[in-house]
Amino acid sequence: MVTLAEASAPAEAPSAETLIARSKAMIPTLKARARKCVTERNVPRESIAEMVDAGFFRVLQPKRYGGYEMHPNVFFEIQKNLAEGCMSTGWVYGVVGCHPFQLALFDDKAQQEVWGDDPDMLVSSTYQPVGKVERTEGGFYLSGTWGFSSGSVHCGWVLLGAFVPPEEEGGTVDMRTFLLPRKDYVIDEDQWHTFGLQGTGSHHIIVDRVFVPEHRTHSAAASFFGNNPGYAVNDGALYQMPWAQLFVRSVSSSAFGGARAAIDAAIDIMQSRVSTNTKKASKDDQVLQGAIAAAQAQTIEMEIALERQFDEIMDMMNRGERMTLEQRALYVYQSSTVAKRLAQLVDAMVERLGGRAIYLSSEIIQPWLDLQAARAHVANDPYNRSPDLVGVLVGQPPAFAFL
């Protein structure tokens, strides 16, 4: 039986090169809209519409629902380019754009509910395990208030984290993601007032005891052990990859675009700035030159390392192999260091640019603020990840299963 989504699938997916070129072409447009994005605390709707039209949100979507099932490096290169134009926009693309991957791991009935009538339907998330869960016949009742749902105003569904109590006394608590349609939750846009990443629209989600059927939940344990229900219909190599490996990169990779924008801004300021106090030209400041050189070189080094990781992961998935715990712990740790390292590299440039850099109109200030804000995400804190990396290296099981 051919679904509506399958019938509406494109006859031929655009090439990776075409998609990446489209994302590069959007950089000037996103730069022009960046102030609006920050002021309105949401990515402009026209930007989301253009990203949908360009096919960006289909990169990790199953082919059976009109998606492209492409290599993750294509997804992240698009994200970095979008973030170079506006880091908030790149952040939202990374988070919302990775959800088709997780949705592909859900029971197919859930996938049909989201994409059956509209293969371009977008889904937001907030995985904070703060929800209250009650077991009931056929599913659960879910209640609570979650923060940090990036891009939520543009989405018709949401993924919410919560711990499911054990069925029997002494049983294991199960961390799950709950999938809810827009009618089942309220978006509170009055809470998201931040110094950076303002345009991500990472608003609060409020749920007042709604029923969520079993098929619209996804267990973290299923993802860790590789027995996701979605494998019954999505058996491609892409979806054999651990979900955590993809997600952590979705919240670190926009930092590369922010760093690129900051480096370009620093070079631009350097070439014309002369200190009114010392009369020295910034273009002759070797400390500033060193900061720019370090930022350029180390940004590229990190990008190459993370691209190689996903080449290795996909090679393993194509061979039908599983990642080792050492690989899983190392790769999420390396991803967790990106925002912090890039923020420090950009900070070193800012401190040498004097008063020219501190105005909100300065091209370097917004990416600098965005990079500092990106460090607040739990997945971008290397101290959360170092114990498991060291632990697995000495033969201990990981304490945090999201690997």
Coordinates of C-alpha atoms in Angstrom, one line a residue:
M1 CA 0.0 0.0 0.0
V2 CA 1.5 3.4 -1.0
T3 CA 1.0 6.1 1.6
L4 CA 0.3 9.7 0.7
A5 CA 3.8 10.6 1.8
E6 CA 5.4 8.0 -0.5
A7 CA 3.3 9.2 -3.4
S8 CA 4.5 12.8 -2.7
A9 CA 8.1 11.8 -2.4
P10 CA 10.4 13.6 -4.9
A11 CA 11.3 11.6 -8.0
E12 CA 15.0 12.2 -7.3
A13 CA 16.6 13.6 -4.2
P14 CA 19.0 16.5 -4.7
S15 CA 22.7 15.7 -4.4
A16 CA 24.7 16.4 -1.3
E17 CA 26.6 19.0 -3.2
T18 CA 23.4 20.7 -4.3
L19 CA 22.0 20.8 -0.7
I20 CA 25.3 22.2 0.7
A21 CA 25.4 24.8 -2.1
R22 CA 21.9 25.9 -1.2
S23 CA 22.8 26.3 2.4
K24 CA 25.8 28.4 1.5
A25 CA 23.6 30.6 -0.7
M26 CA 21.4 31.4 2.3
I27 CA 24.2 32.9 4.4
P28 CA 23.8 36.5 3.2
T29 CA 20.0 36.3 3.6
L30 CA 20.3 34.9 7.1
K31 CA 22.8 37.6 8.0
A32 CA 20.3 40.2 6.9
R33 CA 17.6 38.6 9.0
A34 CA 19.8 38.0 12.1
R35 CA 18.7 41.1 13.9
K36 CA 15.0 40.3 13.4
C37 CA 15.7 36.8 14.5
V38 CA 17.2 38.0 17.8
T39 CA 14.6 40.7 18.4
E40 CA 11.6 38.5 17.8
R41 CA 13.2 35.5 19.7
N42 CA 12.2 33.2 17.0
V43 CA 13.7 32.2 13.6
P44 CA 11.7 34.1 11.0
R45 CA 9.0 32.1 9.3
E46 CA 10.3 32.9 5.9
S47 CA 13.7 31.3 6.8
I48 CA 12.0 28.1 8.0
A49 CA 9.9 28.1 4.8
E50 CA 13.0 28.5 2.6
M51 CA 14.8 25.7 4.5
V52 CA 11.8 23.4 4.0
D53 CA 11.7 24.3 0.3
A54 CA 15.4 23.6 0.0
G55 CA 14.9 20.1 1.3
F56 CA 17.2 20.6 4.4
F57 CA 14.8 18.9 6.8
R58 CA 14.6 15.8 4.7
V59 CA 18.3 15.0 4.9
L60 CA 17.9 12.5 7.8
Q61 CA 14.2 11.6 7.0
P62 CA 13.4 8.0 5.9
K63 CA 13.0 7.6 2.1
R64 CA 9.7 5.9 2.6
Y65 CA 8.4 9.3 3.8
G66 CA 10.0 11.4 1.1
G67 CA 13.3 11.8 2.9
Y68 CA 16.9 11.4 1.6
E69 CA 18.6 9.2 4.3
M70 CA 21.9 11.0 3.6
H71 CA 25.3 10.8 5.3
P72 CA 25.2 12.8 8.6
N73 CA 28.1 14.9 7.4
V74 CA 25.8 16.4 4.8
F75 CA 23.4 17.4 7.5
F76 CA 26.1 19.0 9.7
E77 CA 27.7 20.9 6.8
I78 CA 24.3 22.4 6.0
Q79 CA 23.9 23.3 9.7
K80 CA 27.4 25.0 9.9
N81 CA 26.6 27.1 6.8
L82 CA 23.3 28.2 8.1
A83 CA 24.9 29.1 11.5
E84 CA 27.5 31.1 9.7
G85 CA 24.7 33.4 8.6
C86 CA 22.8 33.2 11.9
M87 CA 23.8 30.9 14.7
S88 CA 20.2 30.8 16.1
T89 CA 18.9 29.6 12.8
G90 CA 21.7 27.0 12.5
W91 CA 20.9 25.8 16.0
V92 CA 17.2 25.4 15.3
Y93 CA 18.0 23.5 12.1
G94 CA 20.3 21.2 13.9
V95 CA 17.8 20.4 16.7
V96 CA 14.6 20.2 14.6
G97 CA 16.4 18.7 11.6
C98 CA 17.8 15.7 13.6
H99 CA 14.3 14.7 14.9
P100 CA 13.4 12.8 11.7
F101 CA 16.2 10.5 12.6
Q102 CA 14.8 9.7 16.0
L103 CA 11.3 9.5 14.7
A104 CA 12.5 6.8 12.3
L105 CA 13.3 4.8 15.4
F106 CA 9.7 5.0 16.7
D107 CA 7.0 2.5 15.9
D108 CA 5.9 3.1 12.3
K109 CA 2.4 4.0 13.5
A110 CA 3.9 7.1 15.1
Q111 CA 5.7 8.0 11.9
Q112 CA 2.5 7.7 9.9
E113 CA 0.8 10.0 12.4
V114 CA 3.4 12.7 11.9
W115 CA 4.3 12.4 8.2
G116 CA 1.3 10.5 6.7
D117 CA -0.5 13.6 5.5
D118 CA 2.5 16.0 5.5
P119 CA 6.0 14.7 4.9
D120 CA 7.3 18.3 5.7
M121 CA 5.9 18.2 9.2
L122 CA 8.4 19.5 11.8
V123 CA 8.9 18.3 15.3
S124 CA 10.6 20.2 18.2
S125 CA 11.8 18.7 21.5
T126 CA 13.0 19.1 25.1
Y127 CA 14.5 16.0 26.6
Q128 CA 14.7 17.3 30.2
P129 CA 13.3 14.3 32.2
V130 CA 10.9 16.4 34.2
G131 CA 7.6 15.1 33.2
K132 CA 5.2 13.2 35.5
V133 CA 4.2 9.8 34.1
E134 CA 1.3 7.6 35.1
R135 CA 0.8 4.2 33.6
T136 CA -2.6 3.4 32.1
E137 CA -4.0 0.8 29.7
G138 CA -2.5 1.2 26.3
G139 CA 0.0 4.0 27.3
F140 CA 0.6 6.7 29.8
Y141 CA -0.7 10.0 31.1
L142 CA 1.9 12.8 30.9
S143 CA 2.0 16.1 32.7
G144 CA 4.6 18.8 33.3
T145 CA 6.5 21.9 32.2
W146 CA 9.6 21.6 30.1
G147 CA 12.0 24.4 29.1
F148 CA 14.3 24.8 26.1
S149 CA 12.1 23.6 23.1
S150 CA 14.1 25.2 20.3
G151 CA 12.0 26.2 17.2
S152 CA 8.8 25.0 18.8
V153 CA 6.6 27.7 17.2
H154 CA 7.4 26.2 13.8
C155 CA 6.5 22.6 14.7
G156 CA 3.3 20.6 14.8
W157 CA 4.6 18.0 17.2
V158 CA 7.0 17.8 20.2
L159 CA 9.3 15.2 21.8
L160 CA 9.4 15.3 25.6
G161 CA 11.6 13.5 28.1
A162 CA 10.4 11.8 31.2
F163 CA 11.2 8.8 33.5
V164 CA 8.7 6.0 33.4
P165 CA 8.2 4.4 36.8
P166 CA 8.8 0.6 36.9
E167 CA 5.8 -1.7 36.5
E168 CA 6.8 -3.7 39.6
E169 CA 8.4 -2.7 42.9
G170 CA 12.2 -2.9 42.5
G171 CA 12.0 -2.7 38.8
T172 CA 14.1 -0.4 36.5
V173 CA 13.1 3.2 35.8
D174 CA 12.9 3.7 32.0
M175 CA 13.9 7.0 30.4
R176 CA 11.6 7.6 27.5
T177 CA 10.8 10.3 24.9
F178 CA 7.1 11.0 24.5
L179 CA 5.7 12.3 21.1
L180 CA 2.7 14.7 21.4
P181 CA 0.7 16.5 18.7
R182 CA 0.3 20.3 18.9
K183 CA -3.3 20.1 20.3
D184 CA -1.9 18.3 23.4
Y185 CA 0.5 21.1 24.7
V186 CA 0.8 24.8 25.2
I187 CA 3.9 26.9 24.1
D188 CA 4.8 29.6 26.6
E189 CA 6.8 32.2 24.7
D190 CA 7.2 34.5 27.7
Q191 CA 10.1 32.7 29.3
W192 CA 12.9 32.8 26.7
H193 CA 14.8 36.0 27.5
T194 CA 18.6 35.2 27.1
F195 CA 21.8 37.0 26.3
G196 CA 22.7 34.6 23.4
L197 CA 20.9 32.3 21.0
Q198 CA 17.8 34.5 21.5
G199 CA 16.5 33.7 18.1
T200 CA 16.2 29.9 18.8
G201 CA 12.8 30.4 20.4
S202 CA 13.6 27.7 22.9
H203 CA 10.3 28.2 24.7
H204 CA 8.6 26.3 27.5
I205 CA 6.2 23.4 26.8
I206 CA 3.3 22.9 29.1
V207 CA 1.3 19.6 29.2
D208 CA -1.8 19.1 31.4
R209 CA -2.2 15.3 31.9
V210 CA -2.7 14.1 28.4
F211 CA -2.8 10.5 27.2
V212 CA 0.2 9.3 25.1
P213 CA -0.2 5.8 23.6
E214 CA 2.6 3.3 23.9
H215 CA 3.5 3.5 20.2
R216 CA 4.3 7.2 20.6
T217 CA 7.1 6.6 23.1
H218 CA 10.7 5.8 22.5
S219 CA 12.9 4.1 25.1
A220 CA 16.5 5.3 25.7
A221 CA 17.4 1.7 26.4
A222 CA 16.1 0.6 23.0
S223 CA 18.4 3.2 21.4
F224 CA 21.4 2.2 23.6
F225 CA 21.0 -1.5 22.9
G226 CA 20.0 -1.1 19.2
N227 CA 16.5 -2.7 19.2
N228 CA 14.4 0.2 18.2
P229 CA 10.8 -0.6 17.0
G230 CA 11.4 1.5 13.9
Y231 CA 13.9 -1.0 12.6
A232 CA 10.9 -3.0 11.3
V233 CA 10.4 -0.5 8.5
N234 CA 13.6 1.6 8.5
D235 CA 16.5 -0.9 8.1
G236 CA 19.0 1.4 6.3
A237 CA 22.5 1.7 7.7
L238 CA 21.9 5.3 8.7
Y239 CA 19.4 4.3 11.4
Q240 CA 21.7 1.6 12.9
M241 CA 23.8 4.4 14.3
P242 CA 23.2 5.2 18.0
W243 CA 20.8 8.1 18.3
A244 CA 23.0 9.8 21.0
Q245 CA 25.9 10.1 18.5
L246 CA 23.8 12.2 16.2
F247 CA 21.9 14.3 18.8
V248 CA 25.0 15.6 20.6
R249 CA 26.4 16.8 17.4
S250 CA 23.2 18.6 16.5
V251 CA 23.7 21.0 19.5
S252 CA 27.5 21.5 19.0
S253 CA 27.9 21.9 15.2
S254 CA 26.2 25.3 15.0
A255 CA 29.1 26.6 17.0
F256 CA 31.4 26.0 14.0
G257 CA 29.2 28.4 11.9
G258 CA 29.3 31.0 14.7
A259 CA 33.1 30.7 14.9
R260 CA 33.4 31.2 11.2
A261 CA 31.3 34.3 11.3
A262 CA 33.4 35.6 14.3
I263 CA 36.7 35.0 12.5
D264 CA 35.5 36.9 9.4
A265 CA 34.3 39.7 11.6
A266 CA 37.6 39.9 13.5
I267 CA 39.5 40.1 10.3
D268 CA 37.3 42.8 9.0
I269 CA 37.6 44.9 12.2
M270 CA 41.4 44.3 12.3
Q271 CA 42.0 45.7 8.9
S272 CA 40.6 49.1 9.6
R273 CA 40.9 49.6 13.4
V274 CA 43.4 52.1 14.8
S275 CA 43.4 52.6 18.6
T276 CA 42.5 56.2 19.5
N277 CA 44.6 55.9 22.6
T278 CA 47.8 54.2 21.4
K279 CA 47.5 55.1 17.7
K280 CA 48.5 51.5 17.0
A281 CA 46.8 49.6 14.1
S282 CA 45.2 46.3 14.9
K283 CA 46.6 44.8 11.7
D284 CA 50.0 45.1 13.3
D285 CA 49.0 43.5 16.6
Q286 CA 50.7 40.1 16.7
V287 CA 48.7 38.9 19.6
L288 CA 45.5 39.6 17.6
Q289 CA 47.0 37.9 14.6
G290 CA 47.9 34.9 16.8
A291 CA 44.3 34.7 18.2
I292 CA 42.8 34.8 14.7
A293 CA 45.3 32.2 13.4
A294 CA 44.6 29.9 16.3
A295 CA 40.8 30.3 15.8
Q296 CA 41.1 29.5 12.1
A297 CA 43.4 26.5 12.5
Q298 CA 41.7 24.9 15.5
T299 CA 38.2 25.3 14.1
I300 CA 39.3 23.5 11.0
E301 CA 41.1 20.8 13.0
M302 CA 37.9 20.1 15.1
E303 CA 35.7 20.0 12.0
I304 CA 38.0 17.5 10.3
A305 CA 38.1 15.3 13.4
L306 CA 34.3 15.2 13.8
E307 CA 33.7 14.6 10.1
R308 CA 36.1 11.7 10.2
Q309 CA 34.2 10.3 13.2
F310 CA 31.0 10.1 11.2
D311 CA 32.8 8.6 8.2
E312 CA 34.0 5.9 10.5
I313 CA 30.6 5.4 12.1
M314 CA 28.8 5.1 8.7
D315 CA 31.5 2.7 7.4
M316 CA 30.8 0.5 10.5
M317 CA 27.1 0.7 10.0
N318 CA 27.4 -0.3 6.4
R319 CA 29.4 -3.3 7.4
G320 CA 26.8 -4.3 10.0
E321 CA 29.2 -3.7 12.9
R322 CA 28.4 -2.0 16.2
M323 CA 30.3 0.8 17.8
T324 CA 32.4 0.0 20.9
L325 CA 31.7 1.7 24.2
E326 CA 35.1 3.3 23.9
Q327 CA 34.2 4.9 20.6
R328 CA 30.8 6.0 21.8
A329 CA 32.2 7.6 24.9
L330 CA 35.0 9.3 23.1
Y331 CA 32.9 10.7 20.3
V332 CA 30.3 12.3 22.6
Y333 CA 33.1 13.7 24.7
Q334 CA 34.8 15.3 21.7
S335 CA 31.5 16.8 20.6
S336 CA 30.9 18.2 24.1
T337 CA 34.2 20.2 24.0
V338 CA 33.4 22.1 20.7
A339 CA 31.3 25.0 22.0
K340 CA 33.6 25.6 25.0
R341 CA 36.8 25.6 22.8
L342 CA 35.3 27.7 20.1
A343 CA 33.9 30.2 22.6
Q344 CA 37.4 30.6 24.2
L345 CA 39.0 31.1 20.7
V346 CA 36.6 33.8 19.8
D347 CA 37.0 35.4 23.3
A348 CA 40.7 35.7 22.6
M349 CA 40.0 37.7 19.4
V350 CA 37.3 39.9 21.0
E351 CA 39.6 41.0 23.9
R352 CA 42.1 42.4 21.3
L353 CA 39.6 44.4 19.3
G354 CA 38.9 47.1 21.9
G355 CA 35.9 49.3 21.8
R356 CA 35.0 48.4 18.2
A357 CA 34.0 44.9 19.3
I358 CA 31.7 45.8 22.2
Y359 CA 28.8 47.5 20.3
L360 CA 25.8 45.4 19.6
S361 CA 26.1 46.5 16.0
S362 CA 29.5 44.8 15.8
E363 CA 29.5 41.7 13.6
I364 CA 31.5 39.8 16.1
I365 CA 29.3 40.3 19.2
Q366 CA 26.3 38.1 18.3
P367 CA 28.3 35.0 17.5
W368 CA 30.4 35.6 20.6
L369 CA 27.3 35.8 22.7
D370 CA 25.7 32.8 21.0
L371 CA 28.8 30.6 21.5
Q372 CA 28.8 31.5 25.2
A373 CA 25.1 30.5 25.4
A374 CA 25.7 27.3 23.6
R375 CA 28.0 26.1 26.4
A376 CA 25.0 25.9 28.7
H377 CA 23.5 22.9 27.0
V378 CA 24.1 19.8 29.0
A379 CA 25.5 18.0 25.9
N380 CA 28.1 20.8 25.5
D381 CA 29.6 20.4 29.0
P382 CA 32.7 18.1 28.7
Y383 CA 32.7 17.6 32.5
N384 CA 29.4 15.7 32.1
R385 CA 31.2 13.3 29.7
S386 CA 34.7 12.9 31.0
P387 CA 33.8 10.4 33.8
D388 CA 32.3 7.9 31.3
L389 CA 35.2 8.3 28.8
V390 CA 37.8 7.6 31.5
G391 CA 35.6 4.9 33.0
V392 CA 35.2 2.9 29.8
L393 CA 39.0 3.2 29.2
V394 CA 39.6 1.4 32.5
G395 CA 36.9 -1.2 31.8
Q396 CA 34.0 0.3 33.8
P397 CA 30.4 0.4 32.4
P398 CA 29.2 3.9 31.6
A399 CA 27.1 5.6 34.2
F400 CA 25.2 7.7 31.6
A401 CA 23.6 5.5 28.9
F402 CA 23.0 8.3 26.4
L403 CA 26.1 7.3 24.2

